[in-house]
PDB file of C-alpha atoms in Angstrom:
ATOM      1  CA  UNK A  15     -47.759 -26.561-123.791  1.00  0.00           C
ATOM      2  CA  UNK A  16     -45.817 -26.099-120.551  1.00  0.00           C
ATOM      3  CA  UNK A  17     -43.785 -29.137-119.476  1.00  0.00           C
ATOM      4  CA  UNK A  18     -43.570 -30.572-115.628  1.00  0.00           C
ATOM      5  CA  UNK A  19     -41.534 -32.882-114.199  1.00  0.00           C
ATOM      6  CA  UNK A  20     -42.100 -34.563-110.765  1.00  0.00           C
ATOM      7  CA  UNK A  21     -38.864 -36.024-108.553  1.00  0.00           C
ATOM      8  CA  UNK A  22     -40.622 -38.901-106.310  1.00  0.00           C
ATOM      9  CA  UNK A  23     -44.032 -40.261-106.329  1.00  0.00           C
ATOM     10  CA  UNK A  24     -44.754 -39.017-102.930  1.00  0.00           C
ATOM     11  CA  UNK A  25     -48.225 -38.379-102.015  1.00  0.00           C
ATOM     12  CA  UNK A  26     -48.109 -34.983-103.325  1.00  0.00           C
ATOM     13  CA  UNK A  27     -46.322 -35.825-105.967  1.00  0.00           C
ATOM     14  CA  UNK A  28     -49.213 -38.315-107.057  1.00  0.00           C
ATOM     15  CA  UNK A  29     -51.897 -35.580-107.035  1.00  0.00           C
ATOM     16  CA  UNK A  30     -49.378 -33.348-108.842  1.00  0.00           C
ATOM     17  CA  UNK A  31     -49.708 -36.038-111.679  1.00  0.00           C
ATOM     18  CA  UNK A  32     -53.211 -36.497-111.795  1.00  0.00           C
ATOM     19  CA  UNK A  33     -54.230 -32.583-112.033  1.00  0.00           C
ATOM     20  CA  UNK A  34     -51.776 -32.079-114.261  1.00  0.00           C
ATOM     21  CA  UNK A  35     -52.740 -34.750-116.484  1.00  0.00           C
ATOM     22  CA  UNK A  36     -56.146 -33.187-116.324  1.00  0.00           C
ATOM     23  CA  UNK A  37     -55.362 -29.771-117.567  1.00  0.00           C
ATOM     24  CA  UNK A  38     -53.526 -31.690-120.321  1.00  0.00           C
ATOM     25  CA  UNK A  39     -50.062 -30.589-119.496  1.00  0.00           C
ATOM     26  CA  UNK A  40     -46.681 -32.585-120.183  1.00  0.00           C
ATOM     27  CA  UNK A  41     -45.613 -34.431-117.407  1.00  0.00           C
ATOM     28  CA  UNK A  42     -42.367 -36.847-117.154  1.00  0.00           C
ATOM     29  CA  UNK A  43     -42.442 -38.803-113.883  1.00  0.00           C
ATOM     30  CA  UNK A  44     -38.989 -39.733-112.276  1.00  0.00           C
ATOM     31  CA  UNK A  45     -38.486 -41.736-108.667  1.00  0.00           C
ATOM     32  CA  UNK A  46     -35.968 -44.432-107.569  1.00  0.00           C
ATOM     33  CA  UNK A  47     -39.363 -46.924-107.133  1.00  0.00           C
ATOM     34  CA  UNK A  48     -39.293 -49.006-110.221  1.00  0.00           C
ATOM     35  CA  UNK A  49     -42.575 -50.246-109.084  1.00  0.00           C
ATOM     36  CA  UNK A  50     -44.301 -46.728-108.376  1.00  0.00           C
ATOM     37  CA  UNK A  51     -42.607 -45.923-111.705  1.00  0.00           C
ATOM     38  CA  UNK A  52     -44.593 -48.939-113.635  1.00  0.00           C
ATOM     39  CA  UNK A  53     -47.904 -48.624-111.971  1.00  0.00           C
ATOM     40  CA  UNK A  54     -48.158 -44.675-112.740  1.00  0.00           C
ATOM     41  CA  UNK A  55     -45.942 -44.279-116.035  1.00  0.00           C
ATOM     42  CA  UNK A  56     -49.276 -45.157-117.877  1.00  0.00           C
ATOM     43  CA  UNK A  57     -50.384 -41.398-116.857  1.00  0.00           C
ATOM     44  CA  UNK A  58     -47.276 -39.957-117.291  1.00  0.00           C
ATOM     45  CA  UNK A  59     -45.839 -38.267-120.813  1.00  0.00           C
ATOM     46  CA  UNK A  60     -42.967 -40.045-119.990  1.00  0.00           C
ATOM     47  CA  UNK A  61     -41.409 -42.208-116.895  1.00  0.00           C
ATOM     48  CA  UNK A  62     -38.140 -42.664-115.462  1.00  0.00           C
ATOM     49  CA  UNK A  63     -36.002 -44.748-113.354  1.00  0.00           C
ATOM     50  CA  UNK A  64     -33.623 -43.209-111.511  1.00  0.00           C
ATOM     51  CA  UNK A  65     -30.616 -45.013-109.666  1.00  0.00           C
ATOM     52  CA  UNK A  66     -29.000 -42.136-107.536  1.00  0.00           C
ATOM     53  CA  UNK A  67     -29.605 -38.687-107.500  1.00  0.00           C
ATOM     54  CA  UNK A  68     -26.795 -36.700-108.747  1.00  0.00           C
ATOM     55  CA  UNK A  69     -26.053 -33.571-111.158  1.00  0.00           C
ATOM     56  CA  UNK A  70     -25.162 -35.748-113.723  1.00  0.00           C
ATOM     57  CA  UNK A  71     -28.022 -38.280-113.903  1.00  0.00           C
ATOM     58  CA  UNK A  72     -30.492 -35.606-113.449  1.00  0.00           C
ATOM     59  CA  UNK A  73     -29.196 -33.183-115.956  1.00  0.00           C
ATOM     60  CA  UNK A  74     -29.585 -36.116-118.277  1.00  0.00           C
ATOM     61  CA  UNK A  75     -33.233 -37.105-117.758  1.00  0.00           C
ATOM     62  CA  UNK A  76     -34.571 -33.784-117.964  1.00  0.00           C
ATOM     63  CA  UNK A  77     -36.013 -32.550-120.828  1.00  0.00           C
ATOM     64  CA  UNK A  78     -34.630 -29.187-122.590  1.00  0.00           C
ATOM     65  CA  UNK A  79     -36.776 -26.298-121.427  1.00  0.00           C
ATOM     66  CA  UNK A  80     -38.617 -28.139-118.748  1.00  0.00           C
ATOM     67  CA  UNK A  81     -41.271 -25.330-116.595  1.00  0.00           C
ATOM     68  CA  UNK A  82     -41.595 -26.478-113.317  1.00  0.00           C
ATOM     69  CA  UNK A  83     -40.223 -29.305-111.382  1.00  0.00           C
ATOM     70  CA  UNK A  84     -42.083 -30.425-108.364  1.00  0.00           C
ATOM     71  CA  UNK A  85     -40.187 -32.492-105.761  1.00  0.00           C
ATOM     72  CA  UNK A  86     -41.453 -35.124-103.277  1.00  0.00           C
ATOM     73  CA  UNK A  87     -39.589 -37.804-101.994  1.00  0.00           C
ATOM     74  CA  UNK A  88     -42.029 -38.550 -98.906  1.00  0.00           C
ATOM     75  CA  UNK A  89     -40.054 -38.160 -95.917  1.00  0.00           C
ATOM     76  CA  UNK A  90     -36.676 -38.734 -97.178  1.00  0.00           C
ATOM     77  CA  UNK A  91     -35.977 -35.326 -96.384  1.00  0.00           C
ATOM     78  CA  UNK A  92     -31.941 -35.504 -97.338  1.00  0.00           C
ATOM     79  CA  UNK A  93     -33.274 -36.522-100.910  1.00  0.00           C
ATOM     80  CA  UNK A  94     -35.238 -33.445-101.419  1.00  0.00           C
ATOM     81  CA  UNK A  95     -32.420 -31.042-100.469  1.00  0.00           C
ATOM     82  CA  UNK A  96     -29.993 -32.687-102.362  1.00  0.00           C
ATOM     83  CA  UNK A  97     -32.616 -32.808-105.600  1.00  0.00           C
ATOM     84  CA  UNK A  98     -33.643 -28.899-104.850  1.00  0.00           C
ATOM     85  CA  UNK A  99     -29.728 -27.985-104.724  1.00  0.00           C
ATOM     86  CA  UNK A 100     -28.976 -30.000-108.185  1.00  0.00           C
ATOM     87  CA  UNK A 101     -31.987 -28.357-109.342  1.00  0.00           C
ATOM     88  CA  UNK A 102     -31.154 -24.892-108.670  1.00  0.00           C
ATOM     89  CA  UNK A 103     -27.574 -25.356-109.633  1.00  0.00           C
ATOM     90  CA  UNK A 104     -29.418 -26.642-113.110  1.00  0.00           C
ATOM     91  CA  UNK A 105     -30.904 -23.525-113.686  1.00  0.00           C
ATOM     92  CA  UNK A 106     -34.261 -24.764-113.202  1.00  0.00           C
ATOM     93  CA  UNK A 107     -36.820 -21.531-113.290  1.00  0.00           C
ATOM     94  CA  UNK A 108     -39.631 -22.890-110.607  1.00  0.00           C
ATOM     95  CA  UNK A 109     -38.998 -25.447-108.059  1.00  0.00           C
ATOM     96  CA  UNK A 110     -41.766 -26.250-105.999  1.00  0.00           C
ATOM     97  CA  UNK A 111     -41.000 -29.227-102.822  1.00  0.00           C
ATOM     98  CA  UNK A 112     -43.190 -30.484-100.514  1.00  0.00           C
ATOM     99  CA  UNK A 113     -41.765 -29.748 -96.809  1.00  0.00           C
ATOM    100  CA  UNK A 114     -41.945 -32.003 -93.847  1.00  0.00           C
ATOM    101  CA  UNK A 115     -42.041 -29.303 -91.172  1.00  0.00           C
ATOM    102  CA  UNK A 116     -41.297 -25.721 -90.917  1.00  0.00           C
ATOM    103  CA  UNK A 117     -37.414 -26.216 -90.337  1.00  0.00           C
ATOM    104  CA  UNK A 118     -37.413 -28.732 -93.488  1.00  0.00           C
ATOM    105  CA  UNK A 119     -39.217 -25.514 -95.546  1.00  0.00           C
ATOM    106  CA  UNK A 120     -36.798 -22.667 -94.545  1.00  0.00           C
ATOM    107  CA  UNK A 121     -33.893 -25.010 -95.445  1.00  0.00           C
ATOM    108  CA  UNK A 122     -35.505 -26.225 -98.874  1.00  0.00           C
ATOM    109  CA  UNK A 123     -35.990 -22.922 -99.291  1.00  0.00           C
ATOM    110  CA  UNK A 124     -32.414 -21.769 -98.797  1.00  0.00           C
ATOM    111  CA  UNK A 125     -31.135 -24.533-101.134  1.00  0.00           C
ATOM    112  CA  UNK A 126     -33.084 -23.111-104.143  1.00  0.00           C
ATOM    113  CA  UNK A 127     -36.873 -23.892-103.658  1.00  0.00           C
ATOM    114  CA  UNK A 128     -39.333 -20.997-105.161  1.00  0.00           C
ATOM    115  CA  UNK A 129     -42.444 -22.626-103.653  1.00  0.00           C
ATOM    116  CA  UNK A 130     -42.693 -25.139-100.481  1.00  0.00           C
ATOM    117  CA  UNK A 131     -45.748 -26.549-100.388  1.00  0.00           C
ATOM    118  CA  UNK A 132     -47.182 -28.109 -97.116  1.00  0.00           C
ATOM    119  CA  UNK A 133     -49.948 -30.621 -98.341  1.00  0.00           C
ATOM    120  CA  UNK A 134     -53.437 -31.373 -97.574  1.00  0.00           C
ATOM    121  CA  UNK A 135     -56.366 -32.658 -99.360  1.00  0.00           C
ATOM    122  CA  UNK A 136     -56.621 -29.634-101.438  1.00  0.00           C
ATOM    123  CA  UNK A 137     -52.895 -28.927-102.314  1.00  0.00           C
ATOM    124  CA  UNK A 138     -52.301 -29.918-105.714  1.00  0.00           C
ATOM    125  CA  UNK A 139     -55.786 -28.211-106.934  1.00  0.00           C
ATOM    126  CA  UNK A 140     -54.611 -25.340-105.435  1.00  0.00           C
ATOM    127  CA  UNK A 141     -51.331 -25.135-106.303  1.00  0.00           C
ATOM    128  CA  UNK A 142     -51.514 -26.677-110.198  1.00  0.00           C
ATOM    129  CA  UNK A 143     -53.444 -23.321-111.860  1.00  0.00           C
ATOM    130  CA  UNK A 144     -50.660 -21.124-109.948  1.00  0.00           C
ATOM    131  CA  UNK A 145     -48.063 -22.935-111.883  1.00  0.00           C
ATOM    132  CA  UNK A 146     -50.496 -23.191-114.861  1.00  0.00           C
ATOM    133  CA  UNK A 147     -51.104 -19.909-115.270  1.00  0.00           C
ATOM    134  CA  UNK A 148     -48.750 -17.201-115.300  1.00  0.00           C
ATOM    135  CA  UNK A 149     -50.350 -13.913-114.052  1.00  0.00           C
ATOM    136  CA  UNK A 150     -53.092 -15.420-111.910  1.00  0.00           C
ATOM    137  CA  UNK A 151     -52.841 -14.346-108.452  1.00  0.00           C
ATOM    138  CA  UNK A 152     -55.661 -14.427-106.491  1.00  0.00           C
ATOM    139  CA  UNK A 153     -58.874 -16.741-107.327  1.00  0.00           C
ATOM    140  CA  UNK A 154     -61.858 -16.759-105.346  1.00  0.00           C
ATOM    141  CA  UNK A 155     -65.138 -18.544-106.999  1.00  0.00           C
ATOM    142  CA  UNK A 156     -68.526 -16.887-106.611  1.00  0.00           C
ATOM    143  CA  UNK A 157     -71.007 -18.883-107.480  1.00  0.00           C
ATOM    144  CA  UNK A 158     -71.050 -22.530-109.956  1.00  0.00           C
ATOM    145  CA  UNK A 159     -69.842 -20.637-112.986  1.00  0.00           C
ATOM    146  CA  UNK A 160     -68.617 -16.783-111.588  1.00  0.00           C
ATOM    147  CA  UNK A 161     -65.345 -16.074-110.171  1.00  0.00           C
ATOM    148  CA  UNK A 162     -63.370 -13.258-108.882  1.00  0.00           C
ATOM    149  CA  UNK A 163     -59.539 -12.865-109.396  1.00  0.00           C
ATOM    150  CA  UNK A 164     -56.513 -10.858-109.362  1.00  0.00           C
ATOM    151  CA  UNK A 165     -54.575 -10.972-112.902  1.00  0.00           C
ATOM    152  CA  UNK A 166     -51.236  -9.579-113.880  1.00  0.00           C
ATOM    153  CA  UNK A 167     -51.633  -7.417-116.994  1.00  0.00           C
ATOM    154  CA  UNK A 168     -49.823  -8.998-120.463  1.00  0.00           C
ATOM    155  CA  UNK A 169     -47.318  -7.059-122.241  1.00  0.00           C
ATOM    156  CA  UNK A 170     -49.671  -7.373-125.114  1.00  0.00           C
ATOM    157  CA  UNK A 171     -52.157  -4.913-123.617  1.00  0.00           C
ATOM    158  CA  UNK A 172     -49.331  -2.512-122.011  1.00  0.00           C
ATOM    159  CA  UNK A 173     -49.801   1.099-123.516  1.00  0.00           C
ATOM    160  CA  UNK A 174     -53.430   0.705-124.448  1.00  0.00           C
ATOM    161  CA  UNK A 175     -56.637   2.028-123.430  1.00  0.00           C
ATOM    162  CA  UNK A 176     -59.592  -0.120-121.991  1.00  0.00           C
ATOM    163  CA  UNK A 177     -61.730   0.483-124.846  1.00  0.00           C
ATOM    164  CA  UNK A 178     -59.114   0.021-127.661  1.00  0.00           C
ATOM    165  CA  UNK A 179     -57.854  -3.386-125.717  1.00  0.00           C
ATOM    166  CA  UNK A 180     -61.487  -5.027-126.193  1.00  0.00           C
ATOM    167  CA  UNK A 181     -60.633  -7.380-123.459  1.00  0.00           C
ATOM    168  CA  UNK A 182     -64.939  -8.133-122.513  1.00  0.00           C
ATOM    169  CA  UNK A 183     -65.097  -8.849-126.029  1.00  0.00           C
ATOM    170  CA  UNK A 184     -62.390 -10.956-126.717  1.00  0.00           C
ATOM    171  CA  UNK A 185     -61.242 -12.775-123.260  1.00  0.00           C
ATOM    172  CA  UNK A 186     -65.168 -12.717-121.799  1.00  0.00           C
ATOM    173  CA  UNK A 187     -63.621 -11.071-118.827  1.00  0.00           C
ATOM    174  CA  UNK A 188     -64.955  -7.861-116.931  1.00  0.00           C
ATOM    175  CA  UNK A 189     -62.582  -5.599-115.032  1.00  0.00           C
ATOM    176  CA  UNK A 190     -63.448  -4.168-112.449  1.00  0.00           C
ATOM    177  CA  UNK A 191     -60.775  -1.964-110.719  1.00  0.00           C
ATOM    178  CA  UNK A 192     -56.899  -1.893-110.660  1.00  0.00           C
ATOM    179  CA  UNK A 193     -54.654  -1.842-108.612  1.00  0.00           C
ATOM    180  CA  UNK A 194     -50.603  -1.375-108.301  1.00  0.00           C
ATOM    181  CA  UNK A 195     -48.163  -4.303-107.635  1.00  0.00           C
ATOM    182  CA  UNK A 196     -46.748  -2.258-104.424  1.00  0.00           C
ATOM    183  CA  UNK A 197     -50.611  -1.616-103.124  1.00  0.00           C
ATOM    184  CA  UNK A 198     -53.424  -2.987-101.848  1.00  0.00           C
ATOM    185  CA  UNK A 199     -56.128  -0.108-102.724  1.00  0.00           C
ATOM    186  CA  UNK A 200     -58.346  -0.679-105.671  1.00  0.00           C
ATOM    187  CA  UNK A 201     -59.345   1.984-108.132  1.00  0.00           C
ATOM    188  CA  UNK A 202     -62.808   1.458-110.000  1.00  0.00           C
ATOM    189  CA  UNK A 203     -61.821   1.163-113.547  1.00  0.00           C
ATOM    190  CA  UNK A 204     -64.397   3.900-114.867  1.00  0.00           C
ATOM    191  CA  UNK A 205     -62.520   5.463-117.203  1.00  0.00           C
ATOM    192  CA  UNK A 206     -62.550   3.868-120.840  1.00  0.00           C
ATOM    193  CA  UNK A 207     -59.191   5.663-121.982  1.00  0.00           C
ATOM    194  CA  UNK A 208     -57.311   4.381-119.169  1.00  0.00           C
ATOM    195  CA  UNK A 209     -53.986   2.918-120.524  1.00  0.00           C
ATOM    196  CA  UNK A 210     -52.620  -0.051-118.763  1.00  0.00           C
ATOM    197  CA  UNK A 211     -49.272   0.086-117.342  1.00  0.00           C
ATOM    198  CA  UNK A 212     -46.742  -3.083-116.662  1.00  0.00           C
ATOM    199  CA  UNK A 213     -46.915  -2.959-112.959  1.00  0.00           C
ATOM    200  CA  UNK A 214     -50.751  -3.212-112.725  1.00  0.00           C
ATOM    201  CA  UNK A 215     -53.139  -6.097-110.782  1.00  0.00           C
ATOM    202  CA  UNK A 216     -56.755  -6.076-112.647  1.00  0.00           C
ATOM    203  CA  UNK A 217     -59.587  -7.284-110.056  1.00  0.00           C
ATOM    204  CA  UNK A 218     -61.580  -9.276-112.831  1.00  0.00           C
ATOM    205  CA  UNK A 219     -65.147 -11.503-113.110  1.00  0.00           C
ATOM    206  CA  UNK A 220     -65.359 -14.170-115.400  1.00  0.00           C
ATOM    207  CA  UNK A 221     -65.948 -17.552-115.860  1.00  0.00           C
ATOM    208  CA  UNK A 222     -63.228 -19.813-114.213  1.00  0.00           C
ATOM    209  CA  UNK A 223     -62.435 -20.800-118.305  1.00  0.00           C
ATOM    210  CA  UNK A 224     -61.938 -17.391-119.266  1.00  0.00           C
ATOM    211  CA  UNK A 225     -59.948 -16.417-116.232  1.00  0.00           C
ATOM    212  CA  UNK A 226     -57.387 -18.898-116.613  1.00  0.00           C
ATOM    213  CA  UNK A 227     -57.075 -17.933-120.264  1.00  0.00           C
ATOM    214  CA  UNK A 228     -56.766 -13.994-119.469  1.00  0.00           C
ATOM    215  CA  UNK A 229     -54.307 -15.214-116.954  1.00  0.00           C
ATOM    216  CA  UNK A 230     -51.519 -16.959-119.528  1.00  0.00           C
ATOM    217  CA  UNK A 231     -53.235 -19.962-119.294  1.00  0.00           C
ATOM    218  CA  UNK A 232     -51.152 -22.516-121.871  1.00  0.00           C
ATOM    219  CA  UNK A 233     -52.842 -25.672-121.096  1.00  0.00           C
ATOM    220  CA  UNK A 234     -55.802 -27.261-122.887  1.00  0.00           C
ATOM    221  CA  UNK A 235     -58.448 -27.094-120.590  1.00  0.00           C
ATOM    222  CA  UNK A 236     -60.816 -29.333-123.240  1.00  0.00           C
ATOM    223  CA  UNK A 237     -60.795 -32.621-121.554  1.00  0.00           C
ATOM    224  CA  UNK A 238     -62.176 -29.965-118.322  1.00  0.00           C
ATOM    225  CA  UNK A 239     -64.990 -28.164-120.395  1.00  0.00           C
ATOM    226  CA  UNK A 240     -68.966 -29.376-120.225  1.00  0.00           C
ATOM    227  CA  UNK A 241     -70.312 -28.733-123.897  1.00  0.00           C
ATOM    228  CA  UNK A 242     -71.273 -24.639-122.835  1.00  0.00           C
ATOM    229  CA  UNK A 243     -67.803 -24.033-121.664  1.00  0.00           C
ATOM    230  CA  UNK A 244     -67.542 -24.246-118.082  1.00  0.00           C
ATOM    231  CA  UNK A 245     -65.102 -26.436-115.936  1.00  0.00           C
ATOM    232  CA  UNK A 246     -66.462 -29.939-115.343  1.00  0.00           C
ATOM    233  CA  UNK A 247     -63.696 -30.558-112.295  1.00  0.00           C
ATOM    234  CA  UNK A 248     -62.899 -27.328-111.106  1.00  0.00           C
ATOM    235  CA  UNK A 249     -58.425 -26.698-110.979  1.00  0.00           C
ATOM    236  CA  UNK A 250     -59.377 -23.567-109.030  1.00  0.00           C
ATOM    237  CA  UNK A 251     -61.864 -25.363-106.224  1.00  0.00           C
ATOM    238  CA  UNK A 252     -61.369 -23.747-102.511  1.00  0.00           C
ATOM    239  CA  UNK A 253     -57.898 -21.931-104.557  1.00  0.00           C
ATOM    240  CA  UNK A 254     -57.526 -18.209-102.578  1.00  0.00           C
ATOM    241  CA  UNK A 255     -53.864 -18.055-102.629  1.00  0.00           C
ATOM    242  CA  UNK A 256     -50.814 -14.998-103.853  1.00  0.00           C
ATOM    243  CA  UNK A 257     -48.030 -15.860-105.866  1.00  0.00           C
ATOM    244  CA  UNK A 258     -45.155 -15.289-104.389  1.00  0.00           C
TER     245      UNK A 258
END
């Protein structure tokens, strides 16, 4: 199970907390609100007050091996640079910050950020499979229980052929054509004894379920699943977006 942890209980931060918490993931909540800390710690893995934001008091709330931590401290936009900075001075693998304004997004992202996010309605469903899942790149739903996507391939299935890989059997997920990292021109995937290769982009269609889990998918999607195995409140709603 991956672990999160969100810095401020901005509003981004909020809807951070409640997809994540619906994909089942392990979330610790930390903000200098001691009231926004007691009315959402219920959701929350685990909640904490912090009194300053420094190297020292963060490094110590953290937990060990933590995935992603997402930053939003509302407009305080001095907060989130500082936090970003610590962050990235941490070590910390994925940083994603909400940004105020363009200028507040090139800086964030100068300081250490790996993602700035610029919210709307849709942000955190868009941006918590990203995060969630680590070759999905591209998602595009066809229809209530069809969707279209661009995976990474997983070392697992580097060196073998299509046919001896059995993915259709064993994910539920039809490839359609490949693709190299470096390109953007398809090639039909007719050939059975094609071998994958580490720098390939599969063009698949599957159910939204199997996707994610073809994509490195970690999270327990059950709480998310109707009783014949599709999403009931769809993470990947309106998502068409690259990692970069």
């Amino acid at each position: 199970m991956k672990k999160f942890a969100i810095m401020g209980l901005g509003t981004f931060g909020i809807r951070m907390l409640d997809e994540l918490i619906k994909i089942g993931a392990e979330v610790i909540i930390i903000d200098q609100n001691k009231e926004l800390i007691e009315m959402y710690k219920p959701k929350a893995s685990s909640a904490v007050v912090i009194e300053e934001i420094s190297e020292l008091s963060v490094r110590k709330i953290l937990p060990p091996k933590v995935d992603t931590v997402i930053v939003d401290f509302s407009r305080k936009v001095e907060l989130s640079v500082i936090s970003t900075t610590i962050l990235k001075t941490l070590g910390i693998a994925n940083i994603v910050v909400r940004a105020q304004s363009d200028e507040h997004g090139r800086l964030l992202k100068t300081v250490g950020a790996t993602r700035v996010i610029y919210p709307d309605s849709e942000a955190a469903k868009r941006t918590t499979p990203i995060l969630a899942a680590d070759l999905l790149l591209k998602f595009m739903p066809i229809s209530k229980n069809l969707a279209l996507a661009e995976v990474g391939v997983e070392a697992r299935y580097v060196g073998k052929s299509l046919a001896e890989s059995n993915i259709r059997k064993d994910m539920g997920v039809n490839i359609i054509a490949r693709r190299k990292k470096e390109s953007e021109d398809f090639i039909f995937m007719d050939d059975p004894e094609y071998k994958f290769e580490e720098d390939d982009v599969l063009l698949v269609v599957a159910s939204e379920e199997h996707i994610y889990n073809f994509s490195g998918g970690k999270i327990s999607l059950k709480n998310n699943l109707k009783k014949e195995g599709t999403v009931k409140t769809s993470i990947f709603k309106n998502l068409f977006s690259s990692k970069k």
